[in-house]
CSV table of C-alpha atoms in Angstrom, one decimal:
chain,number,residue,atom,x,y,z
A,26,MET,CA,-24.1,-3.6,-5.2
A,27,THR,CA,-22.9,-0.2,-4.2
A,28,THR,CA,-21.1,1.6,-7.0
A,29,ARG,CA,-17.5,2.8,-6.5
A,30,SER,CA,-18.5,6.5,-6.4
A,31,ALA,CA,-21.2,5.8,-3.9
A,32,LEU,CA,-18.8,3.8,-1.8
A,33,VAL,CA,-16.3,6.7,-1.8
A,34,ALA,CA,-19.1,9.2,-1.0
A,35,THR,CA,-20.2,7.2,2.0
A,36,ALA,CA,-16.9,6.3,3.5
A,37,ALA,CA,-14.9,9.4,2.6
A,38,SER,CA,-17.5,11.8,3.9
A,39,LEU,CA,-17.5,10.1,7.3
A,40,LEU,CA,-13.7,10.0,7.3
A,41,LEU,CA,-13.5,13.7,6.6
A,42,ALA,CA,-15.1,14.5,9.9
A,43,VAL,CA,-12.9,12.3,12.0
A,44,THR,CA,-9.5,12.0,10.3
A,45,LEU,CA,-8.0,15.2,11.5
A,46,THR,CA,-9.5,15.3,15.0
A,47,ALA,CA,-9.8,11.7,16.2
A,48,GLN,CA,-6.3,10.2,15.8
A,49,THR,CA,-6.3,8.7,19.4
A,50,ASN,CA,-3.3,9.3,21.6
A,51,ASP,CA,-0.6,8.2,19.1
A,52,ALA,CA,1.3,11.4,19.7
A,53,ALA,CA,0.6,14.8,21.3
A,54,PRO,CA,1.1,18.0,19.3
A,55,SER,CA,4.0,20.2,20.3
A,56,SER,CA,3.6,23.7,21.6
A,57,SER,CA,4.1,25.0,18.1
A,58,GLY,CA,1.1,23.0,16.9
A,59,VAL,CA,3.2,20.5,15.0
A,60,SER,CA,2.0,16.9,15.6
A,61,LYS,CA,3.7,13.5,14.7
A,62,VAL,CA,0.3,11.9,14.2
A,63,ARG,CA,0.2,10.7,10.7
A,64,ILE,CA,-1.6,8.0,8.7
A,65,VAL,CA,1.2,6.6,6.6
A,66,ARG,CA,1.4,2.9,5.8
A,67,LEU,CA,3.4,0.3,4.0
A,68,SER,CA,0.7,-0.3,1.4
A,69,GLU,CA,2.3,-2.9,-0.8
A,70,VAL,CA,5.0,-5.6,-0.2
A,71,LYS,CA,6.3,-8.0,-2.8
A,72,GLY,CA,9.4,-10.1,-2.2
A,73,GLN,CA,12.1,-9.2,0.3
A,74,VAL,CA,11.2,-6.1,2.2
A,75,GLN,CA,12.3,-5.0,5.6
A,76,LEU,CA,11.3,-2.0,7.8
A,77,ASP,CA,13.1,-0.5,10.8
A,78,ARG,CA,10.3,1.3,12.7
A,79,ASN,CA,12.7,3.2,15.0
A,80,ASN,CA,11.9,1.1,18.0
A,81,GLY,CA,15.4,-0.1,18.8
A,82,ARG,CA,14.9,-3.5,17.0
A,83,GLY,CA,16.5,-2.7,13.7
A,84,TYR,CA,15.1,-4.1,10.5
A,85,GLU,CA,12.2,-6.5,10.8
A,86,PRO,CA,10.1,-8.2,8.1
A,87,GLY,CA,8.0,-5.6,6.2
A,88,ILE,CA,4.3,-6.6,5.9
A,89,ALA,CA,1.5,-4.9,4.1
A,90,ASN,CA,-0.4,-2.3,6.2
A,91,LEU,CA,2.4,-1.6,8.7
A,92,PRO,CA,2.1,2.0,9.9
A,93,ILE,CA,5.2,4.0,9.1
A,94,VAL,CA,6.3,6.6,11.7
A,95,GLU,CA,8.9,9.3,11.6
A,96,ASN,CA,12.5,8.1,11.4
A,97,SER,CA,11.5,4.7,10.0
A,98,LYS,CA,13.8,3.2,7.4
A,99,LEU,CA,12.6,0.9,4.6
A,100,LYS,CA,14.9,-1.5,2.8
A,101,THR,CA,14.2,-3.8,-0.2
A,102,GLY,CA,16.3,-6.8,-1.4
A,103,GLU,CA,14.8,-8.8,-4.2
A,104,GLY,CA,11.5,-7.1,-3.7
A,105,VAL,CA,9.5,-3.9,-4.2
A,106,ALA,CA,7.4,-1.8,-1.8
A,107,GLU,CA,4.9,1.0,-1.8
A,108,VAL,CA,4.2,3.6,0.8
A,109,GLU,CA,0.9,5.4,0.8
A,110,PHE,CA,0.3,8.8,2.3
A,111,GLU,CA,-3.0,10.3,3.6
A,112,ASP,CA,-3.9,12.1,0.4
A,113,ASN,CA,-3.3,9.1,-2.0
A,114,SER,CA,0.2,10.4,-2.8
A,115,SER,CA,2.6,7.4,-2.9
A,116,LEU,CA,6.2,6.4,-2.9
A,117,ARG,CA,7.4,3.2,-4.6
A,118,VAL,CA,10.7,1.6,-3.9
A,119,ALA,CA,12.5,-0.6,-6.4
A,120,PRO,CA,14.7,-3.6,-5.4
A,121,ASP,CA,18.0,-3.1,-3.6
A,122,SER,CA,17.0,0.3,-2.3
A,123,ILE,CA,17.0,2.0,1.1
A,124,VAL,CA,14.8,5.0,2.1
A,125,GLU,CA,14.3,6.7,5.4
A,126,PHE,CA,11.6,9.1,6.7
A,127,PRO,CA,13.3,11.8,8.8
A,128,GLN,CA,10.2,14.0,8.8
A,129,LEU,CA,6.5,12.9,9.0
A,130,GLU,CA,4.6,15.8,10.6
A,131,ARG,CA,1.2,17.4,10.6
A,132,MET,CA,1.3,21.2,10.8
A,133,ALA,CA,-1.0,23.4,12.8
A,134,THR,CA,-2.7,24.4,9.5
A,135,GLY,CA,-3.8,20.7,9.1
A,136,GLY,CA,-1.4,20.2,6.2
A,137,THR,CA,1.4,17.6,6.3
A,138,ALA,CA,5.2,17.9,6.0
A,139,SER,CA,7.0,14.8,4.7
A,140,THR,CA,10.7,14.3,3.9
A,141,VAL,CA,11.9,11.1,2.3
A,142,HIS,CA,15.6,10.4,2.0
A,143,LEU,CA,16.8,8.0,-0.6
A,144,LEU,CA,20.1,6.4,0.6
A,145,GLN,CA,20.4,3.7,-2.1
A,146,GLY,CA,18.8,2.4,-5.2
A,147,MET,CA,15.7,3.9,-7.0
A,148,ALA,CA,12.4,5.3,-5.9
A,149,TYR,CA,9.3,6.8,-7.6
A,150,VAL,CA,7.2,9.6,-6.1
A,151,SER,CA,3.6,10.4,-7.1
A,152,LEU,CA,2.1,13.5,-5.5
A,153,VAL,CA,-1.5,14.4,-6.0
A,154,LYS,CA,-2.7,18.0,-6.1
A,155,SER,CA,-2.7,19.6,-2.7
A,156,ASN,CA,-2.6,23.2,-1.3
A,157,ASN,CA,-1.4,22.5,2.2
A,158,ASN,CA,0.9,19.5,2.0
A,159,GLN,CA,4.7,19.8,1.7
A,160,PHE,CA,7.0,17.0,0.4
A,161,THR,CA,10.8,17.1,0.3
A,162,LEU,CA,13.0,14.5,-1.5
A,163,ALA,CA,16.5,14.2,0.0
A,164,PHE,CA,19.5,12.6,-1.6
A,165,GLY,CA,23.2,13.2,-1.1
A,166,ASP,CA,23.4,16.8,0.4
A,167,HIS,CA,20.3,17.9,-1.7
A,168,ASN,CA,16.9,18.6,-0.2
A,169,LEU,CA,14.5,19.1,-3.1
A,170,PRO,CA,11.0,20.4,-2.5
A,171,VAL,CA,8.7,18.5,-4.9
A,172,PRO,CA,5.6,20.4,-5.9
A,173,ALA,CA,2.2,18.8,-6.3
A,174,PRO,CA,1.0,17.4,-8.5
A,175,SER,CA,4.1,15.7,-9.9
A,176,HIS,CA,5.5,12.3,-10.7
A,177,ILE,CA,9.2,11.7,-10.6
A,178,ARG,CA,11.8,8.9,-10.5
A,179,LEU,CA,15.1,9.2,-8.6
A,180,GLN,CA,17.9,6.8,-9.1
A,181,LEU,CA,21.3,6.7,-7.3
A,182,SER,CA,24.2,5.2,-9.2
A,183,GLY,CA,27.7,5.6,-7.9
A,184,THR,CA,28.4,9.3,-7.5
A,185,GLU,CA,25.4,10.3,-9.7
A,186,ALA,CA,21.8,10.9,-9.0
A,187,ARG,CA,19.4,10.9,-12.0
A,188,LEU,CA,16.1,12.5,-11.5
A,189,ALA,CA,13.5,11.9,-14.2
A,190,VAL,CA,10.4,14.2,-14.3
A,191,LEU,CA,7.7,11.9,-15.5
A,192,ASP,CA,5.0,14.5,-15.0
A,193,GLY,CA,4.9,18.0,-13.6
A,194,ASN,CA,7.6,20.6,-13.4
A,195,LEU,CA,10.5,20.9,-10.9
A,196,HIS,CA,12.2,24.1,-9.7
A,197,ILE,CA,15.7,23.3,-8.4
A,198,ALA,CA,17.3,26.1,-6.3
A,199,GLU,CA,21.1,26.0,-6.6
A,200,ALA,CA,23.6,27.1,-3.9
A,201,SER,CA,24.7,29.8,-6.4
A,202,GLY,CA,21.3,31.4,-6.1
A,203,THR,CA,20.1,30.4,-9.5
A,204,THR,CA,17.0,28.3,-10.2
A,205,LEU,CA,16.9,25.4,-12.6
A,206,ASP,CA,13.5,24.6,-14.1
A,207,VAL,CA,13.1,21.0,-15.2
A,208,PRO,CA,9.9,20.4,-17.2
A,209,LYS,CA,8.0,17.2,-17.9
A,210,LYS,CA,9.9,14.4,-19.8
A,211,LYS,CA,13.3,15.7,-18.9
A,212,THR,CA,16.1,14.1,-16.8
A,213,VAL,CA,18.4,16.0,-14.6
A,214,THR,CA,21.7,14.5,-13.4
A,215,PHE,CA,23.5,15.5,-10.2
A,216,ASP,CA,27.1,14.9,-9.4
A,217,LEU,CA,27.1,14.0,-5.7
A,218,MET,CA,30.8,14.4,-5.2
A,219,GLN,CA,31.4,17.7,-7.0
A,220,HIS,CA,29.1,20.7,-6.6
A,221,GLN,CA,28.6,21.4,-10.3
A,222,GLN,CA,25.6,22.6,-12.1
A,223,PRO,CA,23.2,19.7,-12.7
A,224,ALA,CA,23.0,18.6,-16.3
A,225,VAL,CA,19.6,18.4,-18.0
A,226,ALA,CA,18.8,15.8,-20.8
A,227,LYS,CA,15.9,16.1,-23.1
A,228,ASP,CA,14.6,12.5,-22.7
A,229,ILE,CA,14.0,9.8,-20.1
A,230,LEU,CA,15.6,6.4,-20.5
A,231,PRO,CA,13.2,3.6,-19.5
A,232,GLU,CA,13.8,1.4,-16.5
A,233,PRO,CA,12.4,-2.1,-15.9
A,234,TYR,CA,10.1,-1.0,-13.0
A,235,ASP,CA,8.5,1.9,-14.9
A,236,SER,CA,5.5,-0.2,-15.8
A,237,TRP,CA,4.9,-1.2,-12.2
A,238,ASP,CA,5.2,2.4,-11.1
A,239,GLN,CA,2.8,3.7,-13.8
A,240,THR,CA,0.1,1.2,-13.2
A,241,SER,CA,0.3,1.6,-9.4
A,242,ALA,CA,0.2,5.4,-9.8
A,243,GLY,CA,-2.8,5.0,-12.0
A,244,TYR,CA,-4.5,2.9,-9.3
A,245,HIS,CA,-4.2,5.8,-6.9
A,246,ALA,CA,-5.1,8.4,-9.5
A,247,ARG,CA,-8.4,6.8,-10.2
A,248,VAL,CA,-9.5,6.9,-6.5
A,249,ALA,CA,-8.3,10.5,-6.3
A,250,ASN,CA,-10.6,11.4,-9.2
A,251,VAL,CA,-13.5,9.5,-7.7
A,252,SER,CA,-13.1,11.1,-4.3
A,253,GLY,CA,-13.2,14.5,-6.0
A,254,PHE,CA,-16.9,14.0,-6.5
A,255,ASN,CA,-17.4,14.1,-2.8
A,256,GLY,CA,-15.0,17.0,-2.2
A,257,SER,CA,-13.0,15.1,0.3
A,258,PRO,CA,-9.3,14.0,0.0
A,259,TYR,CA,-9.8,11.3,2.7
A,260,SER,CA,-10.6,8.4,0.6
A,261,TYR,CA,-7.7,6.5,2.2
A,262,GLY,CA,-8.1,2.8,1.4
A,263,VAL,CA,-11.6,3.2,-0.2
A,264,ASN,CA,-10.3,2.0,-3.6
A,265,ASP,CA,-9.2,-1.2,-2.1
A,266,LEU,CA,-12.7,-1.8,-0.7
A,267,ALA,CA,-14.3,-1.1,-4.0
A,268,TYR,CA,-12.0,-3.7,-5.8
A,269,TYR,CA,-11.9,-6.5,-3.2
A,270,GLY,CA,-15.5,-6.5,-2.0
A,271,ASN,CA,-18.9,-4.9,-1.9
A,272,PHE,CA,-21.7,-3.7,0.4
A,273,VAL,CA,-24.6,-6.0,1.2
A,274,ASP,CA,-27.6,-5.8,3.4
A,275,GLY,CA,-28.1,-8.4,6.2
A,276,CYS,CA,-29.4,-9.1,9.6
A,277,GLY,CA,-31.3,-5.9,9.8
A,278,MET,CA,-28.1,-4.0,10.5
A,279,GLY,CA,-28.2,-2.0,7.3
A,280,SER,CA,-25.5,-2.0,4.7
A,281,MET,CA,-22.1,-3.6,5.6
A,282,TRP,CA,-19.1,-4.3,3.5
A,283,ARG,CA,-17.8,-7.9,2.9
A,284,PRO,CA,-14.7,-9.0,1.1
A,285,TYR,CA,-15.1,-11.3,-1.9
A,286,PHE,CA,-13.9,-14.9,-1.4
A,287,ALA,CA,-15.1,-15.1,2.2
A,288,SER,CA,-17.6,-17.7,3.5
A,289,ALA,CA,-19.6,-17.4,6.7
A,290,ALA,CA,-16.7,-19.3,8.4
A,291,TRP,CA,-14.1,-16.7,7.5
A,292,ASP,CA,-12.9,-14.6,10.5
A,293,PRO,CA,-11.4,-11.1,10.0
A,294,TYR,CA,-9.3,-11.6,13.2
A,295,SER,CA,-7.8,-15.0,12.6
A,296,ASN,CA,-4.6,-13.8,10.9
A,297,GLY,CA,-2.5,-10.8,11.6
A,298,ALA,CA,0.3,-9.4,13.6
A,299,TRP,CA,0.9,-7.2,16.6
A,300,ALA,CA,3.5,-4.4,15.9
A,301,TYR,CA,5.0,-2.5,18.8
A,302,TYR,CA,5.6,1.2,18.4
A,303,GLN,CA,7.6,3.1,21.0
A,304,GLY,CA,5.4,5.5,23.0
A,305,ALA,CA,2.2,4.1,21.5
A,306,GLY,CA,2.2,0.4,22.3
A,307,TYR,CA,1.0,-2.4,20.1
A,308,SER,CA,-0.8,-1.8,16.8
A,309,TRP,CA,-2.9,-4.5,15.1
A,310,VAL,CA,-1.9,-5.0,11.4
A,311,SER,CA,-4.0,-6.8,8.7
A,312,PRO,CA,-2.5,-9.0,6.0
A,313,TYR,CA,-5.2,-8.4,3.4
A,314,PRO,CA,-4.7,-6.0,0.5
A,315,TRP,CA,-7.8,-4.1,1.6
A,316,GLY,CA,-7.0,-4.4,5.3
A,317,TRP,CA,-6.3,-0.8,6.2
A,318,MET,CA,-9.5,1.2,6.7
A,319,PRO,CA,-11.7,-1.6,8.1
A,320,TYR,CA,-9.2,-2.1,11.0
A,321,HIS,CA,-8.6,1.5,11.8
A,322,TYR,CA,-12.2,2.8,11.5
A,323,GLY,CA,-15.7,1.6,11.9
A,324,SER,CA,-16.6,-1.8,13.3
A,325,TRP,CA,-17.0,-5.5,12.3
A,326,ASN,CA,-20.3,-7.2,13.0
A,327,PHE,CA,-21.3,-10.9,12.6
A,328,CYS,CA,-24.4,-11.8,10.6
A,329,PRO,CA,-25.6,-15.4,11.1
A,330,GLY,CA,-25.6,-17.3,7.8
A,331,MET,CA,-23.6,-14.6,6.1
A,332,GLY,CA,-20.6,-14.0,8.2
A,333,TRP,CA,-18.6,-11.0,9.2
A,334,GLY,CA,-19.1,-7.6,7.7
A,335,TRP,CA,-17.6,-4.1,8.2
A,336,THR,CA,-19.6,-0.9,8.9
A,337,PRO,CA,-18.0,2.6,8.6
A,338,GLY,CA,-18.5,5.0,11.4
A,339,GLY,CA,-17.2,6.2,14.8
A,340,MET,CA,-13.6,7.4,15.4
A,341,TRP,CA,-10.5,6.8,13.4
A,342,ASN,CA,-7.9,4.7,15.2
A,343,GLY,CA,-4.3,5.3,14.3
A,344,LEU,CA,-1.6,3.2,16.0
A,345,ASN,CA,-3.9,2.5,18.9
A,346,ASN,CA,-6.3,0.3,16.9
A,347,ILE,CA,-6.6,-2.6,19.3
A,348,ALA,CA,-9.6,-4.8,19.0
A,349,PHE,CA,-12.1,-5.0,21.9
A,350,ALA,CA,-14.4,-8.0,22.6
A,351,PRO,CA,-18.0,-7.0,21.5
A,352,GLN,CA,-20.7,-6.9,24.1
A,353,ASN,CA,-22.7,-9.1,21.7
A,354,GLY,CA,-22.2,-10.5,18.3
A,355,GLY,CA,-24.6,-8.1,16.6
A,356,GLY,CA,-27.5,-9.3,14.5
A,357,GLY,CA,-27.8,-12.6,16.4
A,358,GLY,CA,-25.7,-12.4,19.5
A,359,VAL,CA,-22.9,-14.6,18.2
A,360,ILE,CA,-19.7,-13.8,20.1
A,361,ASN,CA,-16.4,-13.8,18.2
A,362,ARG,CA,-14.1,-16.1,20.1
A,363,HIS,CA,-11.1,-15.4,18.0
A,364,LEU,CA,-10.4,-11.8,18.8
A,365,PRO,CA,-6.7,-11.2,19.2
A,366,THR,CA,-5.4,-10.3,22.7
A,367,VAL,CA,-3.1,-7.4,22.9
A,368,PRO,CA,0.3,-8.3,24.5
A,369,ILE,CA,0.5,-7.0,28.0
A,370,LYS,CA,4.2,-6.1,28.0
A,371,PRO,CA,6.5,-4.5,25.4
A,372,PRO,CA,9.2,-6.6,23.9
A,373,VAL,CA,12.4,-6.8,26.0
A,374,GLY,CA,15.9,-7.7,25.1
A,375,ASN,CA,16.2,-9.3,21.7
A,376,GLN,CA,12.5,-10.2,21.5
A,377,PRO,CA,10.9,-9.2,18.2
A,378,SER,CA,8.5,-6.3,18.1
A,379,LEU,CA,6.4,-7.9,15.4
A,380,MET,CA,4.3,-10.8,16.8
A,381,ALA,CA,2.4,-13.1,14.4
A,382,VAL,CA,-1.2,-14.2,15.2
A,383,ASN,CA,-2.6,-17.2,13.3
A,384,SER,CA,-5.6,-18.8,15.0
A,385,LYS,CA,-6.4,-20.4,11.6
A,386,PRO,CA,-4.3,-21.3,8.6
A,387,LEU,CA,-4.0,-18.2,6.3
A,388,VAL,CA,-5.7,-19.0,2.9
A,389,ARG,CA,-4.1,-17.5,-0.2
A,390,SER,CA,-5.2,-17.2,-3.8
A,391,GLU,CA,-2.1,-17.7,-6.0
A,392,LEU,CA,-0.4,-18.8,-9.2
A,393,THR,CA,-0.6,-22.6,-9.4
A,394,ALA,CA,1.3,-22.8,-12.7
A,395,ARG,CA,3.0,-20.3,-15.0
A,396,ASP,CA,-0.3,-19.7,-16.8
A,397,SER,CA,-2.9,-20.5,-14.2
A,398,PHE,CA,-4.1,-18.5,-11.2
A,399,SER,CA,-6.3,-20.1,-8.5
A,400,PHE,CA,-9.0,-18.0,-6.7
A,401,ARG,CA,-9.6,-19.7,-3.3
A,402,GLN,CA,-12.6,-19.4,-1.0
A,403,ASP,CA,-11.8,-17.8,2.3
A,404,SER,CA,-8.7,-16.2,0.9
A,405,ALA,CA,-10.7,-12.9,1.2
A,406,GLY,CA,-8.5,-11.4,-1.5
A,407,MET,CA,-5.2,-12.5,0.0
A,408,GLY,CA,-2.7,-13.0,-2.8
A,409,ILE,CA,-4.9,-11.4,-5.5
A,410,PRO,CA,-3.0,-8.5,-7.2
A,411,ARG,CA,-4.9,-5.3,-7.2
A,412,GLY,CA,-6.6,-4.3,-10.4
A,413,ASP,CA,-5.2,-7.0,-12.6
A,414,PHE,CA,-8.3,-9.2,-13.0
A,415,GLY,CA,-11.0,-6.6,-13.3
A,416,LYS,CA,-14.2,-7.3,-11.5
A,417,LEU,CA,-13.8,-10.1,-8.9
A,418,ASN,CA,-17.5,-10.8,-8.0
A,419,LYS,CA,-18.0,-13.6,-10.5
A,420,PHE,CA,-14.8,-15.3,-9.5
A,421,SER,CA,-16.0,-15.0,-5.9
A,422,VAL,CA,-19.3,-16.6,-6.6
A,423,GLN,CA,-17.7,-19.5,-8.5
A,424,ALA,CA,-15.2,-20.0,-5.6
A,425,GLN,CA,-18.0,-20.1,-3.1
A,426,GLN,CA,-19.7,-22.9,-5.1
A,427,ARG,CA,-16.6,-25.0,-5.8
A,428,GLY,CA,-14.1,-24.0,-3.1
A,429,SER,CA,-11.7,-22.6,-5.7
A,430,VAL,CA,-11.7,-21.6,-9.4
A,431,ASN,CA,-8.7,-21.5,-11.8
A,432,GLN,CA,-8.2,-18.8,-14.4
A,433,GLN,CA,-5.8,-19.0,-17.3
A,434,ILE,CA,-3.5,-16.0,-17.3
A,435,TYR,CA,-0.4,-14.7,-18.9
A,436,LEU,CA,2.3,-12.4,-17.5
A,437,ASN,CA,3.2,-9.1,-19.2
A,438,ALA,CA,6.6,-7.9,-18.2
A,439,PRO,CA,9.6,-6.0,-19.5
A,440,ALA,CA,11.4,-7.9,-22.2
A,441,GLN,CA,14.6,-8.2,-20.3
A,442,ALA,CA,12.7,-9.9,-17.5
A,443,MET,CA,11.3,-12.6,-19.8
A,444,PRO,CA,14.3,-14.3,-21.4
A,445,GLY,CA,13.1,-17.0,-23.7
A,446,GLY,CA,9.6,-16.3,-22.6
A,447,ARG,CA,10.3,-17.5,-19.1
A,448,PRO,CA,9.6,-15.0,-16.3
A,449,THR,CA,12.3,-14.1,-13.8
A,450,ASN,CA,11.7,-12.7,-10.4
A,451,THR,CA,12.0,-9.3,-11.9
A,452,ALA,CA,9.1,-10.1,-14.2
A,453,VAL,CA,6.9,-11.2,-11.3
A,454,LEU,CA,7.7,-8.0,-9.4
A,455,ALA,CA,7.5,-5.6,-12.3
A,456,GLY,CA,5.0,-7.3,-14.6
A,457,SER,CA,1.2,-7.5,-14.7
A,458,MET,CA,-1.2,-10.4,-15.0
A,459,HIS,CA,-3.9,-10.7,-17.6
A,460,ARG,CA,-6.8,-13.1,-18.1
A,461,GLY,CA,-6.7,-15.4,-21.0
A,462,SER,CA,-3.8,-16.5,-23.3
A,463,ALA,CA,-0.8,-14.5,-24.3
A,464,PRO,CA,-1.1,-12.4,-27.5
A,465,ALA,CA,0.5,-13.6,-30.8
A,466,PRO,CA,4.3,-13.4,-31.0
A,467,ALA,CA,4.0,-10.1,-32.9
A,468,SER,CA,3.3,-8.6,-29.5
A,469,ALA,CA,6.6,-9.7,-28.0
A,470,SER,CA,7.6,-6.1,-27.6
A,471,MET,CA,4.7,-5.4,-25.3
A,472,GLY,CA,6.9,-5.3,-22.3
A,473,ALA,CA,8.8,-2.4,-23.7
A,474,GLU,CA,5.7,-0.6,-24.8
A,475,SER,CA,4.1,-0.9,-21.4
A,476,ARG,CA,6.9,1.1,-20.0
A,477,GLY,CA,5.7,4.1,-21.9
A,478,SER,CA,2.0,3.7,-21.3
A,479,GLY,CA,0.2,6.1,-19.0
A,480,GLY,CA,-0.6,5.0,-15.5
A,481,GLY,CA,-4.3,5.6,-15.5
A,482,GLY,CA,-5.4,4.0,-18.8
A,483,ASN,CA,-4.9,0.3,-18.0
A,484,SER,CA,-7.4,-1.2,-15.6
A,485,ASN,CA,-5.3,-4.3,-15.6
A,486,ALA,CA,-2.8,-2.7,-13.3
A,487,GLY,CA,0.7,-4.1,-12.9
A,488,PHE,CA,1.3,-7.2,-10.8
A,489,SER,CA,1.1,-4.9,-7.8
A,490,GLY,CA,-1.2,-6.6,-5.4
A,491,ARG,CA,-0.5,-5.4,-1.9
A,492,SER,CA,-0.4,-9.0,-0.9
A,493,ALA,CA,2.3,-10.4,-3.0
A,494,GLY,CA,1.6,-13.0,-5.5
A,495,PRO,CA,3.1,-16.5,-5.1
A,496,SER,CA,6.6,-15.7,-6.1
A,497,PRO,CA,8.9,-14.6,-4.6
A,498,ALA,CA,7.5,-15.4,-1.2
A,499,ALA,CA,7.5,-12.9,1.5
A,500,PRO,CA,9.9,-13.4,4.4
A,501,ALA,CA,8.6,-16.1,6.7
A,502,PRO,CA,7.2,-16.4,9.2
A,503,ALA,CA,6.2,-12.9,10.2
A,504,SER,CA,5.4,-11.5,6.8
A,505,SER,CA,3.0,-14.3,5.9
A,506,PRO,CA,0.7,-13.7,8.8
A,507,ALA,CA,0.2,-10.2,7.9
A,508,PRO,CA,-1.8,-8.2,10.5
A,509,SER,CA,-5.5,-8.4,10.6
A,510,SER,CA,-7.6,-6.1,12.6
A,511,GLY,CA,-8.0,-2.9,14.4
A,512,GLY,CA,-11.6,-1.9,14.0
A,513,ARG,CA,-13.6,-2.2,17.2
A,514,PRO,CA,-16.3,-4.9,16.8
A,515,HIS,CA,-19.7,-4.3,18.3
C-alpha cells in the first residue's frame, strides 16, 4: 500500500506542473492578467444546502464537489457546508446561513484573490500559510482582509457581528485611520448600525458547531503538513484519496488508485450529475467524498478481475471535465458502456441546470441504528464520514467478503444537541462518530470538552463526511445522485 506521504508526493508533484497552466478554457484572462479560472469546490454537504451558481436558475440543490464560481451564493437550512480552496484553505458554513462569493480571481502573479460575503448566520474561515493569496471577509459595510495563516469565526446576530479569532492575529483598519489589533483567543464585536469603535472581549464563547469546525480544519491541516514534504501546495483532494482508498498494481498498467468498498462491478461513471455553468457548458460532478481529483485530472482504466482504477497524469480539467469514451478499455480491451453523455443543449426556460445521472442504484454506507454503522460493498466510500473511523482497509476487505459489515459506534456531540442522550439533527451535523461503545457516564461532558480541543489532534474527525451520513438526508433527488466523473478514461 502506498503511504500517505508517498501518495501526496506522487500526485501533488504532477499537479504542480499543470494546475496553473492547464485549466482548459473555463475563462480567459483579462488584459490586466486577472483570470476567473479558479479551482474552488463545495467540498462537504450535510443536510439542507443550496447553491446559486449565478446561471439564472436561482438556488438549486447543493451537492458535494460542485465547482463554485464567482458570484455564486451558498445557503444552508438545517444543514452545514464546507467550501475548499486550492491551497487547502476552507470556509465552513453553519445552519441557517447565507454567503456569497463576489470575487474569485487569479492574479497575474499566480496568487488568488477571494472575497467571501456573509449575509446571514455563521461561518468559519481557516486560511493556510501563503505568500501570494489574498482573502477578504465582508459583512455589513466592512471588508476585512484576513491574513494567512489564521482561523476565525464570524457570526451575525441582529445588528451585531461577533468575530472570534481562534488562531492568528487580525489587524482591523478603522475609518478613523486607527488600527485595531485583535490577537488569538479574543472576540471583537461590531455594531452594524452605528459606526462605533469595535469592542474587544478577552475570551471566546463556545458555539455548538465549533467541534465540527475544529476537526474539519484539522483534516485540512494534516494534508497541508504532508504536502510540505514535497514543496507543493497543490495537494488538492489528495487527503481524500489517502483516506478512502489506496494504490494497487494490476493489468500491467502500473500503479492505479482504487476506492475501498468497490468490487469489479463498481463503475465510477454510474452515478453523478451534469451541472451547467454559463460560458463554460456542462461540468460532470461526482457524489463520492473523494470524487474531486480523479474526475478533474488523470484517467480511469479498467482492469479485468479487479475493476476500475484511477491513474494521475495529463492535464487538469476545470469546469470542462467531460468524460470521453476510451478507444479501448485498457488492460484488456473492455469498453465502459456506462459513460455519461454530455447534454447537447443548455437548459432553457425553467429547466434545471443540474441533471442527475443514475445508470445504477447509488449504494451508500450509513447508520442502520443509533449505535450501528453499516459499511456496504460498492458504496465506494459514499456515506462514510471522513476521518471518523480511522483506517478503512479492513472494513473494506470484510465488506468484500460478506457484502456488508456492521460496526458498533457512538456519537459524540455538544451536550445541548444530545438531550437525554438522544441525538438531535444538530448532533448529527456537529458531532463525530467513534468506533465501539460510549464512554462511562463520567464522560457526559465530552461534548463540551470537544469544543475546546484542537483541530489537528483528533484523528476521529467530526461527523464531517463530505457525503452526508444517513440523517438528515440531502435534498432529493438531485443531491443524492451526486456527480461522478470528469477524468478522461483511456
